[in-house]
Amino acid sequence: MERQDLSARELKAAIVQDAASGRVLMLAWMDEEALRRTRESGEAWFWSRSREEYWHKGATSGNTMAVVEIRDDCDGDAILLRVNPAGPACHTGAESCFAPWLWRVVAERAATRSEGSYVVSLLDKGVAAVAQKVGEEGVEAALAAVADTDERLVEELADLWFHSYVLLAARGLDPERVEEELRRRHGGSA
């Protein structure tokens, strides 16, 4: 049994960052034992506050995190893990737990293939059908911009954004790729 008195455990926030891109992937909790296991194995281990046990990231999903570097913050109460992830960090299937909430929903539906899900029904039709839906929504948004109320334009843009996320999921892409391209076009500044 791996449970122990929580008052005796000094948990530190562990910020997990992709070593290659610098993207923040997740926040978890570590104590000295989780750190020891991480150092010895070279892969990330954390303490689950909800399950009250240690967990090896990716032990069941295969989405492990090879640790490149471990840093303490200046106060010694937080840890930065720079990692090379072998798949998505988030249980929803998103690359990052800090992905936009809508993307986390779409990625989770795509990963779990939830019965009755509109996302799944679109994905089952294939990339071409989803791309056609994005085109239709784009036209509807453009028409609403010139002929309808602000509320209608917002509704149509919501449809366009949603279907764009589904198209990314259909192609196996993360929205971070789009954000990277926009940053590149802007010269790296926001």
Coordinates of C-alpha atoms in Angstrom, one line a residue:
M1 CA 0.0 0.0 0.0
E2 CA 1.5 3.3 -1.0
R3 CA -0.7 5.6 1.1
Q4 CA 0.8 7.6 3.8
D5 CA -0.2 10.4 6.1
L6 CA -0.7 13.5 3.9
S7 CA 0.4 15.7 6.7
A8 CA 3.8 14.0 6.6
R9 CA 4.1 14.5 2.8
E10 CA 5.4 17.7 1.5
L11 CA 3.8 18.0 -1.9
K12 CA 5.3 20.4 -4.4
A13 CA 3.6 21.7 -7.5
A14 CA 5.3 20.2 -10.6
I15 CA 5.0 22.2 -13.8
V16 CA 5.6 19.9 -16.8
Q17 CA 7.0 21.6 -19.9
D18 CA 7.8 20.2 -23.3
A19 CA 11.6 20.5 -23.6
A20 CA 11.5 21.0 -27.4
S21 CA 8.7 23.6 -27.7
G22 CA 8.6 25.2 -24.3
R23 CA 4.9 24.6 -24.1
V24 CA 3.4 24.0 -20.6
L25 CA 1.8 20.5 -20.7
M26 CA 0.4 19.9 -17.2
L27 CA 0.6 20.6 -13.5
A28 CA 0.9 17.7 -11.1
W29 CA 2.2 17.0 -7.6
M30 CA 5.4 15.5 -6.4
D31 CA 7.0 14.7 -3.1
E32 CA 10.5 13.3 -2.4
E33 CA 9.5 9.7 -3.3
A34 CA 8.0 10.8 -6.7
L35 CA 11.2 12.8 -7.4
R36 CA 13.3 9.7 -6.5
R37 CA 11.3 7.5 -8.8
T38 CA 11.5 10.1 -11.5
R39 CA 15.3 10.4 -11.2
E40 CA 15.8 6.7 -11.1
S41 CA 13.6 5.8 -14.0
G42 CA 14.2 8.9 -16.2
E43 CA 10.4 9.2 -16.6
A44 CA 7.9 11.3 -14.8
W45 CA 6.2 10.0 -11.6
F46 CA 3.7 12.0 -9.6
W47 CA 1.5 11.8 -6.5
S48 CA -2.2 11.5 -7.2
R49 CA -4.0 13.5 -4.6
S50 CA -7.4 12.1 -5.6
R51 CA -6.3 8.4 -5.6
E52 CA -3.7 8.9 -2.9
E53 CA -1.0 6.9 -4.7
Y54 CA 2.0 7.3 -6.9
W55 CA 1.5 7.2 -10.7
H56 CA 3.9 6.7 -13.5
K57 CA 2.7 9.1 -16.2
G58 CA 1.8 7.0 -19.2
A59 CA 1.8 3.6 -17.4
T60 CA -1.6 2.8 -18.8
S61 CA -1.9 5.1 -21.9
G62 CA 1.7 4.8 -23.1
N63 CA 2.0 8.6 -23.1
T64 CA 5.1 8.6 -21.0
M65 CA 7.4 11.6 -20.3
A66 CA 11.1 11.2 -20.6
V67 CA 12.6 13.7 -18.2
V68 CA 15.3 16.0 -19.7
E69 CA 15.8 18.3 -16.7
I70 CA 14.5 18.9 -13.2
R71 CA 14.6 22.4 -11.8
D72 CA 13.5 23.7 -8.4
D73 CA 12.1 27.2 -8.1
C74 CA 13.8 29.9 -6.1
D75 CA 11.8 29.2 -2.9
G76 CA 12.1 25.4 -3.3
D77 CA 8.3 24.9 -3.2
A78 CA 7.7 24.1 -6.9
I79 CA 9.4 21.9 -9.5
L80 CA 9.8 22.4 -13.3
L81 CA 10.1 19.1 -15.2
R82 CA 11.3 19.6 -18.8
V83 CA 10.3 16.5 -20.7
N84 CA 10.1 14.8 -24.1
P85 CA 6.5 13.5 -24.1
A86 CA 5.6 10.3 -25.9
G87 CA 2.1 11.5 -26.8
P88 CA -0.6 13.8 -25.3
A89 CA -0.1 15.0 -21.7
C90 CA -3.9 15.4 -21.0
H91 CA -6.2 12.6 -20.3
T92 CA -8.6 14.2 -22.8
G93 CA -6.1 13.4 -25.6
A94 CA -5.0 17.1 -26.0
E95 CA -1.3 17.7 -26.1
S96 CA -1.6 20.0 -23.1
C97 CA -3.9 20.2 -20.1
F98 CA -3.9 23.9 -20.7
A99 CA -5.3 23.6 -24.2
P100 CA -8.5 25.7 -25.0
W101 CA -11.5 24.1 -23.3
L102 CA -13.3 23.5 -26.5
W103 CA -10.3 21.6 -27.9
R104 CA -10.1 19.4 -24.8
V105 CA -13.8 18.5 -25.3
V106 CA -13.3 17.7 -29.0
A107 CA -10.0 15.7 -28.3
E108 CA -11.7 13.7 -25.5
R109 CA -14.7 12.8 -27.8
A110 CA -12.3 11.8 -30.5
A111 CA -10.3 9.7 -28.2
T112 CA -13.1 8.0 -26.3
R113 CA -15.5 7.8 -29.4
S114 CA -18.5 8.5 -27.1
E115 CA -21.7 7.0 -28.5
G116 CA -24.1 9.7 -29.7
S117 CA -21.4 12.4 -29.9
Y118 CA -21.8 14.9 -32.7
V119 CA -18.0 15.1 -32.9
V120 CA -17.7 11.3 -33.4
S121 CA -20.5 11.4 -36.0
L122 CA -18.5 14.0 -38.0
L123 CA -15.2 12.2 -37.6
D124 CA -16.8 8.9 -38.8
K125 CA -17.7 10.7 -42.1
G126 CA -14.1 11.4 -42.8
V127 CA -11.8 14.4 -43.3
A128 CA -13.5 15.5 -46.6
A129 CA -17.0 15.7 -45.0
V130 CA -15.6 17.7 -42.0
A131 CA -13.7 20.0 -44.4
Q132 CA -16.9 20.6 -46.3
K133 CA -18.7 21.5 -43.0
V134 CA -15.9 24.0 -42.2
G135 CA -16.5 25.5 -45.7
E136 CA -20.2 25.8 -45.1
E137 CA -19.8 27.4 -41.7
G138 CA -17.2 29.9 -43.1
V139 CA -19.7 31.0 -45.8
E140 CA -22.5 31.3 -43.2
A141 CA -20.2 33.4 -40.9
A142 CA -19.2 35.7 -43.8
L143 CA -22.9 36.2 -44.8
A144 CA -23.9 36.9 -41.2
A145 CA -21.1 39.5 -40.9
V146 CA -22.7 41.6 -43.7
A147 CA -26.4 40.8 -43.4
D148 CA -27.2 39.8 -39.8
T149 CA -27.0 40.9 -36.2
D150 CA -23.9 40.8 -34.0
E151 CA -25.5 37.9 -32.1
R152 CA -26.0 35.9 -35.3
L153 CA -22.4 36.5 -36.4
V154 CA -21.2 35.3 -33.0
E155 CA -23.3 32.1 -33.4
E156 CA -21.9 31.4 -36.9
L157 CA -18.3 32.1 -35.8
A158 CA -18.8 29.6 -32.9
D159 CA -20.0 27.0 -35.4
L160 CA -16.9 27.8 -37.6
W161 CA -14.5 27.5 -34.7
F162 CA -16.0 24.3 -33.4
H163 CA -16.0 22.6 -36.8
S164 CA -12.4 23.8 -37.4
Y165 CA -11.4 22.0 -34.2
V166 CA -13.1 18.9 -35.4
L167 CA -11.2 19.2 -38.7
L168 CA -7.9 19.4 -36.7
A169 CA -8.9 16.3 -34.8
A170 CA -9.9 14.5 -38.0
R171 CA -6.4 15.2 -39.3
G172 CA -4.7 14.3 -36.0
L173 CA -3.4 17.8 -35.4
D174 CA -3.4 20.0 -32.3
P175 CA -4.5 23.6 -32.4
E176 CA -1.1 24.5 -31.0
R177 CA 0.2 24.0 -34.6
V178 CA -2.1 26.8 -35.8
E179 CA -1.0 29.0 -32.9
E180 CA 2.7 28.3 -33.8
E181 CA 2.0 29.3 -37.4
L182 CA 0.3 32.5 -36.3
R183 CA 3.3 33.3 -34.0
R184 CA 5.7 32.6 -36.8
R185 CA 3.8 35.0 -39.1
H186 CA 3.8 37.7 -36.5
G187 CA 7.5 37.4 -36.0
G188 CA 7.3 35.5 -32.7
S189 CA 5.6 38.3 -30.7
A190 CA 2.0 38.5 -29.7

